[in-house]
mmCIF file with all atom_site columns, C-alpha atoms in Angstrom:
data_model
loop_
_atom_site.group_PDB
_atom_site.id
_atom_site.type_symbol
_atom_site.label_atom_id
_atom_site.label_alt_id
_atom_site.label_comp_id
_atom_site.label_asym_id
_atom_site.label_entity_id
_atom_site.label_seq_id
_atom_site.pdbx_PDB_ins_code
_atom_site.Cartn_x
_atom_site.Cartn_y
_atom_site.Cartn_z
_atom_site.occupancy
_atom_site.B_iso_or_equiv
_atom_site.pdbx_formal_charge
_atom_site.auth_seq_id
_atom_site.auth_comp_id
_atom_site.auth_asym_id
_atom_site.auth_atom_id
_atom_site.pdbx_PDB_model_num
ATOM 1   C CA . UNK A 1 1   ? 17.872  -8.050  18.724  1.00 40.00 ? 21  UNK A CA 1
ATOM 2   C CA . UNK A 1 2   ? 15.092  -5.540  18.073  1.00 42.00 ? 22  UNK A CA 1
ATOM 3   C CA . UNK A 1 3   ? 15.653  -2.197  16.410  1.00 44.00 ? 23  UNK A CA 1
ATOM 4   C CA . UNK A 1 4   ? 13.140  0.545   15.671  1.00 40.00 ? 24  UNK A CA 1
ATOM 5   C CA . UNK A 1 5   ? 14.082  3.564   13.559  1.00 42.00 ? 25  UNK A CA 1
ATOM 6   C CA . UNK A 1 6   ? 11.674  6.346   12.765  1.00 40.00 ? 26  UNK A CA 1
ATOM 7   C CA . UNK A 1 7   ? 13.622  7.982   9.918   1.00 40.00 ? 27  UNK A CA 1
ATOM 8   C CA . UNK A 1 8   ? 13.102  5.376   7.171   1.00 45.00 ? 28  UNK A CA 1
ATOM 9   C CA . UNK A 1 9   ? 11.183  2.932   9.334   1.00 46.00 ? 29  UNK A CA 1
ATOM 10  C CA . UNK A 1 10  ? 12.925  -0.303  10.081  1.00 47.00 ? 30  UNK A CA 1
ATOM 11  C CA . UNK A 1 11  ? 12.020  -3.168  12.343  1.00 47.00 ? 31  UNK A CA 1
ATOM 12  C CA . UNK A 1 12  ? 14.728  -5.673  13.032  1.00 47.00 ? 32  UNK A CA 1
ATOM 13  C CA . UNK A 1 13  ? 14.238  -9.025  14.706  1.00 45.00 ? 33  UNK A CA 1
ATOM 14  C CA . UNK A 1 14  ? 17.062  -11.457 14.110  1.00 43.00 ? 34  UNK A CA 1
ATOM 15  C CA . UNK A 1 15  ? 19.228  -14.261 15.293  1.00 42.00 ? 35  UNK A CA 1
ATOM 16  C CA . UNK A 1 16  ? 22.676  -14.868 13.939  1.00 42.00 ? 36  UNK A CA 1
ATOM 17  C CA . UNK A 1 17  ? 24.764  -12.488 11.873  1.00 42.00 ? 37  UNK A CA 1
ATOM 18  C CA . UNK A 1 18  ? 25.085  -11.024 8.395   1.00 41.00 ? 38  UNK A CA 1
ATOM 19  C CA . UNK A 1 19  ? 23.824  -14.114 6.566   1.00 42.00 ? 39  UNK A CA 1
ATOM 20  C CA . UNK A 1 20  ? 20.345  -12.923 7.504   1.00 42.00 ? 40  UNK A CA 1
ATOM 21  C CA . UNK A 1 21  ? 20.793  -9.454  6.024   1.00 43.00 ? 41  UNK A CA 1
ATOM 22  C CA . UNK A 1 22  ? 18.378  -8.119  3.405   1.00 42.00 ? 42  UNK A CA 1
ATOM 23  C CA . UNK A 1 23  ? 18.939  -4.742  1.812   1.00 42.00 ? 43  UNK A CA 1
ATOM 24  C CA . UNK A 1 24  ? 16.418  -2.366  0.288   1.00 41.00 ? 44  UNK A CA 1
ATOM 25  C CA . UNK A 1 25  ? 18.137  0.454   -1.569  1.00 42.00 ? 45  UNK A CA 1
ATOM 26  C CA . UNK A 1 26  ? 15.373  2.986   -0.910  1.00 41.00 ? 46  UNK A CA 1
ATOM 27  C CA . UNK A 1 27  ? 14.486  2.200   2.677   1.00 44.00 ? 47  UNK A CA 1
ATOM 28  C CA . UNK A 1 28  ? 17.719  1.105   4.328   1.00 44.00 ? 48  UNK A CA 1
ATOM 29  C CA . UNK A 1 29  ? 18.318  -2.300  5.776   1.00 46.00 ? 49  UNK A CA 1
ATOM 30  C CA . UNK A 1 30  ? 16.086  -5.060  7.072   1.00 46.00 ? 50  UNK A CA 1
ATOM 31  C CA . UNK A 1 31  ? 17.334  -8.096  8.933   1.00 46.00 ? 51  UNK A CA 1
ATOM 32  C CA . UNK A 1 32  ? 15.751  -11.442 8.319   1.00 46.00 ? 52  UNK A CA 1
ATOM 33  C CA . UNK A 1 33  ? 15.053  -13.510 11.387  1.00 45.00 ? 53  UNK A CA 1
ATOM 34  C CA . UNK A 1 34  ? 13.188  -16.663 12.168  1.00 44.00 ? 54  UNK A CA 1
ATOM 35  C CA . UNK A 1 35  ? 9.867   -14.940 12.715  1.00 52.00 ? 55  UNK A CA 1
ATOM 36  C CA . UNK A 1 36  ? 9.850   -11.443 11.240  1.00 55.00 ? 56  UNK A CA 1
ATOM 37  C CA . UNK A 1 37  ? 11.338  -10.147 8.017   1.00 54.00 ? 57  UNK A CA 1
ATOM 38  C CA . UNK A 1 38  ? 11.066  -7.502  5.324   1.00 57.00 ? 58  UNK A CA 1
ATOM 39  C CA . UNK A 1 39  ? 10.713  -8.691  1.746   1.00 57.00 ? 59  UNK A CA 1
ATOM 40  C CA . UNK A 1 40  ? 12.153  -6.943  -1.297  1.00 57.00 ? 60  UNK A CA 1
ATOM 41  C CA . UNK A 1 41  ? 8.883   -5.005  -1.797  1.00 58.00 ? 61  UNK A CA 1
ATOM 42  C CA . UNK A 1 42  ? 9.156   -3.618  1.782   1.00 57.00 ? 62  UNK A CA 1
ATOM 43  C CA . UNK A 1 43  ? 6.425   -5.910  3.095   1.00 58.00 ? 63  UNK A CA 1
ATOM 44  C CA . UNK A 1 44  ? 6.722   -6.959  6.709   1.00 57.00 ? 64  UNK A CA 1
ATOM 45  C CA . UNK A 1 45  ? 5.980   -10.666 7.051   1.00 56.00 ? 65  UNK A CA 1
ATOM 46  C CA . UNK A 1 46  ? 5.902   -13.291 9.758   1.00 55.00 ? 66  UNK A CA 1
ATOM 47  C CA . UNK A 1 47  ? 7.382   -16.685 9.008   1.00 54.00 ? 67  UNK A CA 1
ATOM 48  C CA . UNK A 1 48  ? 8.615   -19.930 10.465  1.00 46.00 ? 68  UNK A CA 1
ATOM 49  C CA . UNK A 1 49  ? 11.915  -20.244 8.620   1.00 47.00 ? 69  UNK A CA 1
ATOM 50  C CA . UNK A 1 50  ? 12.250  -23.965 9.339   1.00 46.00 ? 70  UNK A CA 1
ATOM 51  C CA . UNK A 1 51  ? 8.804   -24.840 8.031   1.00 45.00 ? 71  UNK A CA 1
ATOM 52  C CA . UNK A 1 52  ? 8.948   -22.340 5.181   1.00 47.00 ? 72  UNK A CA 1
ATOM 53  C CA . UNK A 1 53  ? 5.476   -21.100 6.104   1.00 46.00 ? 73  UNK A CA 1
ATOM 54  C CA . UNK A 1 54  ? 4.643   -17.436 6.132   1.00 46.00 ? 74  UNK A CA 1
ATOM 55  C CA . UNK A 1 55  ? 1.865   -14.990 6.771   1.00 45.00 ? 75  UNK A CA 1
ATOM 56  C CA . UNK A 1 56  ? 2.634   -12.416 4.045   1.00 45.00 ? 76  UNK A CA 1
ATOM 57  C CA . UNK A 1 57  ? 1.687   -8.771  3.931   1.00 43.00 ? 77  UNK A CA 1
ATOM 58  C CA . UNK A 1 58  ? 0.902   -8.182  7.555   1.00 43.00 ? 78  UNK A CA 1
ATOM 59  C CA . UNK A 1 59  ? 1.996   -4.548  7.217   1.00 43.00 ? 79  UNK A CA 1
ATOM 60  C CA . UNK A 1 60  ? 3.346   -3.038  4.018   1.00 44.00 ? 80  UNK A CA 1
ATOM 61  C CA . UNK A 1 61  ? 6.128   -0.960  5.542   1.00 44.00 ? 81  UNK A CA 1
ATOM 62  C CA . UNK A 1 62  ? 5.186   2.691   5.756   1.00 41.00 ? 82  UNK A CA 1
ATOM 63  C CA . UNK A 1 63  ? 1.818   2.320   4.073   1.00 41.00 ? 83  UNK A CA 1
ATOM 64  C CA . UNK A 1 64  ? -0.310  2.976   7.134   1.00 46.00 ? 84  UNK A CA 1
ATOM 65  C CA . UNK A 1 65  ? 1.210   6.431   7.506   1.00 52.00 ? 85  UNK A CA 1
ATOM 66  C CA . UNK A 1 66  ? 1.519   7.551   3.904   1.00 66.00 ? 86  UNK A CA 1
ATOM 67  C CA . UNK A 1 67  ? -0.944  10.141  2.652   1.00 74.00 ? 87  UNK A CA 1
ATOM 68  C CA . UNK A 1 68  ? -0.712  11.281  -0.955  1.00 80.00 ? 88  UNK A CA 1
ATOM 69  C CA . UNK A 1 69  ? -2.392  14.479  -2.170  1.00 86.00 ? 89  UNK A CA 1
ATOM 70  C CA . UNK A 1 70  ? -3.443  14.247  -5.830  1.00 87.00 ? 90  UNK A CA 1
ATOM 71  C CA . UNK A 1 71  ? -4.632  17.127  -8.021  1.00 86.00 ? 91  UNK A CA 1
ATOM 72  C CA . UNK A 1 72  ? -3.533  16.073  -11.525 1.00 87.00 ? 92  UNK A CA 1
ATOM 73  C CA . UNK A 1 73  ? -4.532  13.127  -13.656 1.00 89.00 ? 93  UNK A CA 1
ATOM 74  C CA . UNK A 1 74  ? -3.664  10.360  -14.037 1.00 94.00 ? 94  UNK A CA 1
ATOM 75  C CA . UNK A 1 75  ? -2.113  9.381   -10.708 1.00 94.00 ? 95  UNK A CA 1
ATOM 76  C CA . UNK A 1 76  ? -0.365  6.000   -10.543 1.00 94.00 ? 96  UNK A CA 1
ATOM 77  C CA . UNK A 1 77  ? -0.765  4.719   -6.994  1.00 92.00 ? 97  UNK A CA 1
ATOM 78  C CA . UNK A 1 78  ? 1.936   2.441   -5.655  1.00 88.00 ? 98  UNK A CA 1
ATOM 79  C CA . UNK A 1 79  ? 2.148   -0.092  -2.862  1.00 86.00 ? 99  UNK A CA 1
ATOM 80  C CA . UNK A 1 80  ? 3.503   2.464   -0.395  1.00 83.00 ? 100 UNK A CA 1
ATOM 81  C CA . UNK A 1 81  ? 0.282   4.510   -0.674  1.00 86.00 ? 101 UNK A CA 1
ATOM 82  C CA . UNK A 1 82  ? -2.389  3.992   1.954   1.00 88.00 ? 102 UNK A CA 1
ATOM 83  C CA . UNK A 1 83  ? -4.557  7.111   1.718   1.00 91.00 ? 103 UNK A CA 1
ATOM 84  C CA . UNK A 1 84  ? -4.940  8.932   -1.607  1.00 94.00 ? 104 UNK A CA 1
ATOM 85  C CA . UNK A 1 85  ? -6.602  12.315  -1.040  1.00 94.00 ? 105 UNK A CA 1
ATOM 86  C CA . UNK A 1 86  ? -7.892  13.687  -4.355  1.00 95.00 ? 106 UNK A CA 1
ATOM 87  C CA . UNK A 1 87  ? -8.632  17.357  -5.101  1.00 94.00 ? 107 UNK A CA 1
ATOM 88  C CA . UNK A 1 88  ? -11.214 17.386  -7.899  1.00 92.00 ? 108 UNK A CA 1
ATOM 89  C CA . UNK A 1 89  ? -11.686 21.177  -8.039  1.00 92.00 ? 109 UNK A CA 1
ATOM 90  C CA . UNK A 1 90  ? -9.795  21.481  -11.364 1.00 92.00 ? 110 UNK A CA 1
ATOM 91  C CA . UNK A 1 91  ? -11.346 18.507  -13.144 1.00 94.00 ? 111 UNK A CA 1
ATOM 92  C CA . UNK A 1 92  ? -11.882 14.766  -13.215 1.00 96.00 ? 112 UNK A CA 1
ATOM 93  C CA . UNK A 1 93  ? -9.065  12.573  -11.887 1.00 95.00 ? 113 UNK A CA 1
ATOM 94  C CA . UNK A 1 94  ? -8.039  9.004   -12.696 1.00 97.00 ? 114 UNK A CA 1
ATOM 95  C CA . UNK A 1 95  ? -6.227  6.954   -10.045 1.00 97.00 ? 115 UNK A CA 1
ATOM 96  C CA . UNK A 1 96  ? -4.513  3.842   -11.443 1.00 96.00 ? 116 UNK A CA 1
ATOM 97  C CA . UNK A 1 97  ? -4.115  1.092   -8.867  1.00 96.00 ? 117 UNK A CA 1
ATOM 98  C CA . UNK A 1 98  ? -0.916  -0.947  -8.621  1.00 94.00 ? 118 UNK A CA 1
ATOM 99  C CA . UNK A 1 99  ? -0.981  -4.716  -9.080  1.00 94.00 ? 119 UNK A CA 1
ATOM 100 C CA . UNK A 1 100 ? -2.931  -6.229  -6.201  1.00 93.00 ? 120 UNK A CA 1
ATOM 101 C CA . UNK A 1 101 ? -1.002  -7.536  -3.202  1.00 90.00 ? 121 UNK A CA 1
ATOM 102 C CA . UNK A 1 102 ? -2.663  -9.786  -0.647  1.00 90.00 ? 122 UNK A CA 1
ATOM 103 C CA . UNK A 1 103 ? -3.757  -7.806  2.405   1.00 89.00 ? 123 UNK A CA 1
ATOM 104 C CA . UNK A 1 104 ? -2.781  -4.377  1.019   1.00 90.00 ? 124 UNK A CA 1
ATOM 105 C CA . UNK A 1 105 ? -5.289  -1.591  1.731   1.00 91.00 ? 125 UNK A CA 1
ATOM 106 C CA . UNK A 1 106 ? -5.689  1.597   -0.319  1.00 94.00 ? 126 UNK A CA 1
ATOM 107 C CA . UNK A 1 107 ? -8.251  4.321   0.450   1.00 94.00 ? 127 UNK A CA 1
ATOM 108 C CA . UNK A 1 108 ? -9.205  6.918   -2.193  1.00 96.00 ? 128 UNK A CA 1
ATOM 109 C CA . UNK A 1 109 ? -11.113 10.016  -0.970  1.00 96.00 ? 129 UNK A CA 1
ATOM 110 C CA . UNK A 1 110 ? -12.574 13.075  -2.723  1.00 96.00 ? 130 UNK A CA 1
ATOM 111 C CA . UNK A 1 111 ? -11.007 15.779  -0.551  1.00 94.00 ? 131 UNK A CA 1
ATOM 112 C CA . UNK A 1 112 ? -11.953 18.549  -2.996  1.00 92.00 ? 132 UNK A CA 1
ATOM 113 C CA . UNK A 1 113 ? -15.663 17.883  -2.593  1.00 96.00 ? 133 UNK A CA 1
ATOM 114 C CA . UNK A 1 114 ? -16.372 18.056  -6.322  1.00 96.00 ? 134 UNK A CA 1
ATOM 115 C CA . UNK A 1 115 ? -16.588 14.399  -7.368  1.00 97.00 ? 135 UNK A CA 1
ATOM 116 C CA . UNK A 1 116 ? -20.289 14.849  -8.111  1.00 97.00 ? 136 UNK A CA 1
ATOM 117 C CA . UNK A 1 117 ? -19.233 17.050  -11.044 1.00 97.00 ? 137 UNK A CA 1
ATOM 118 C CA . UNK A 1 118 ? -15.603 16.010  -11.583 1.00 96.00 ? 138 UNK A CA 1
ATOM 119 C CA . UNK A 1 119 ? -15.611 12.249  -11.073 1.00 97.00 ? 139 UNK A CA 1
ATOM 120 C CA . UNK A 1 120 ? -12.723 10.220  -9.685  1.00 97.00 ? 140 UNK A CA 1
ATOM 121 C CA . UNK A 1 121 ? -12.161 7.007   -11.627 1.00 97.00 ? 141 UNK A CA 1
ATOM 122 C CA . UNK A 1 122 ? -10.192 4.350   -9.754  1.00 98.00 ? 142 UNK A CA 1
ATOM 123 C CA . UNK A 1 123 ? -8.793  1.942   -12.354 1.00 97.00 ? 143 UNK A CA 1
ATOM 124 C CA . UNK A 1 124 ? -7.960  -1.692  -11.634 1.00 96.00 ? 144 UNK A CA 1
ATOM 125 C CA . UNK A 1 125 ? -9.768  -4.995  -11.225 1.00 96.00 ? 145 UNK A CA 1
ATOM 126 C CA . UNK A 1 126 ? -12.259 -4.050  -8.489  1.00 96.00 ? 146 UNK A CA 1
ATOM 127 C CA . UNK A 1 127 ? -15.044 -6.429  -7.433  1.00 95.00 ? 147 UNK A CA 1
ATOM 128 C CA . UNK A 1 128 ? -14.804 -8.154  -10.820 1.00 94.00 ? 148 UNK A CA 1
ATOM 129 C CA . UNK A 1 129 ? -15.079 -4.913  -12.803 1.00 94.00 ? 149 UNK A CA 1
ATOM 130 C CA . UNK A 1 130 ? -12.432 -2.747  -14.440 1.00 92.00 ? 150 UNK A CA 1
ATOM 131 C CA . UNK A 1 131 ? -12.882 0.382   -12.311 1.00 95.00 ? 151 UNK A CA 1
ATOM 132 C CA . UNK A 1 132 ? -14.849 2.201   -9.626  1.00 97.00 ? 152 UNK A CA 1
ATOM 133 C CA . UNK A 1 133 ? -16.193 5.727   -10.051 1.00 98.00 ? 153 UNK A CA 1
ATOM 134 C CA . UNK A 1 134 ? -16.497 8.105   -7.111  1.00 98.00 ? 154 UNK A CA 1
ATOM 135 C CA . UNK A 1 135 ? -19.270 10.467  -8.228  1.00 98.00 ? 155 UNK A CA 1
ATOM 136 C CA . UNK A 1 136 ? -20.517 11.793  -4.895  1.00 98.00 ? 156 UNK A CA 1
ATOM 137 C CA . UNK A 1 137 ? -18.993 14.878  -3.275  1.00 97.00 ? 157 UNK A CA 1
ATOM 138 C CA . UNK A 1 138 ? -16.525 13.811  -0.571  1.00 97.00 ? 158 UNK A CA 1
ATOM 139 C CA . UNK A 1 139 ? -17.033 10.169  -1.575  1.00 97.00 ? 159 UNK A CA 1
ATOM 140 C CA . UNK A 1 140 ? -14.595 7.438   -0.570  1.00 97.00 ? 160 UNK A CA 1
ATOM 141 C CA . UNK A 1 141 ? -13.685 3.938   -1.635  1.00 97.00 ? 161 UNK A CA 1
ATOM 142 C CA . UNK A 1 142 ? -11.638 1.600   0.569   1.00 96.00 ? 162 UNK A CA 1
ATOM 143 C CA . UNK A 1 143 ? -10.005 -1.343  -1.188  1.00 96.00 ? 163 UNK A CA 1
ATOM 144 C CA . UNK A 1 144 ? -8.166  -4.467  -0.073  1.00 94.00 ? 164 UNK A CA 1
ATOM 145 C CA . UNK A 1 145 ? -6.090  -6.677  -2.349  1.00 94.00 ? 165 UNK A CA 1
ATOM 146 C CA . UNK A 1 146 ? -6.011  -10.458 -2.534  1.00 92.00 ? 166 UNK A CA 1
ATOM 147 C CA . UNK A 1 147 ? -2.957  -10.808 -4.792  1.00 92.00 ? 167 UNK A CA 1
ATOM 148 C CA . UNK A 1 148 ? -4.872  -10.765 -8.074  1.00 94.00 ? 168 UNK A CA 1
ATOM 149 C CA . UNK A 1 149 ? -7.701  -8.225  -7.652  1.00 96.00 ? 169 UNK A CA 1
ATOM 150 C CA . UNK A 1 150 ? -9.015  -5.440  -5.417  1.00 97.00 ? 170 UNK A CA 1
ATOM 151 C CA . UNK A 1 151 ? -12.211 -5.593  -3.358  1.00 97.00 ? 171 UNK A CA 1
ATOM 152 C CA . UNK A 1 152 ? -14.306 -2.819  -1.806  1.00 96.00 ? 172 UNK A CA 1
ATOM 153 C CA . UNK A 1 153 ? -14.570 -2.946  1.961   1.00 92.00 ? 173 UNK A CA 1
#
């Protein structure tokens, strides 16, 4: 059975009945099947249930469509964020990254065009350092997680 819902976004691929049911209180219901399932952190994964192997974090559910507009500091990004658009016209902004998840992408962009004066500091383990500063007007940093740190792409 396959099910696609646009409201809260659900993909269902399953065999069997309710024993395969997973519930996420904030995003509705996911059904666990042999090949495709949603984990508790709303990550869509592919797995071979018999072998116990998985390819985690193919698509963090909803993250590819979520844009967050930020104009106050600090902003605590979460794993559902994909694009963080920052307005630096009122002052410097700090964006705190969530714990790294393998394959997760987060993009931070100076939409206000003032990062040359009002820097954006992205805080987290990034390329071995403790943060990344966007200090160029309309600057951007794209990051991908490996499960323990973030890396610029």
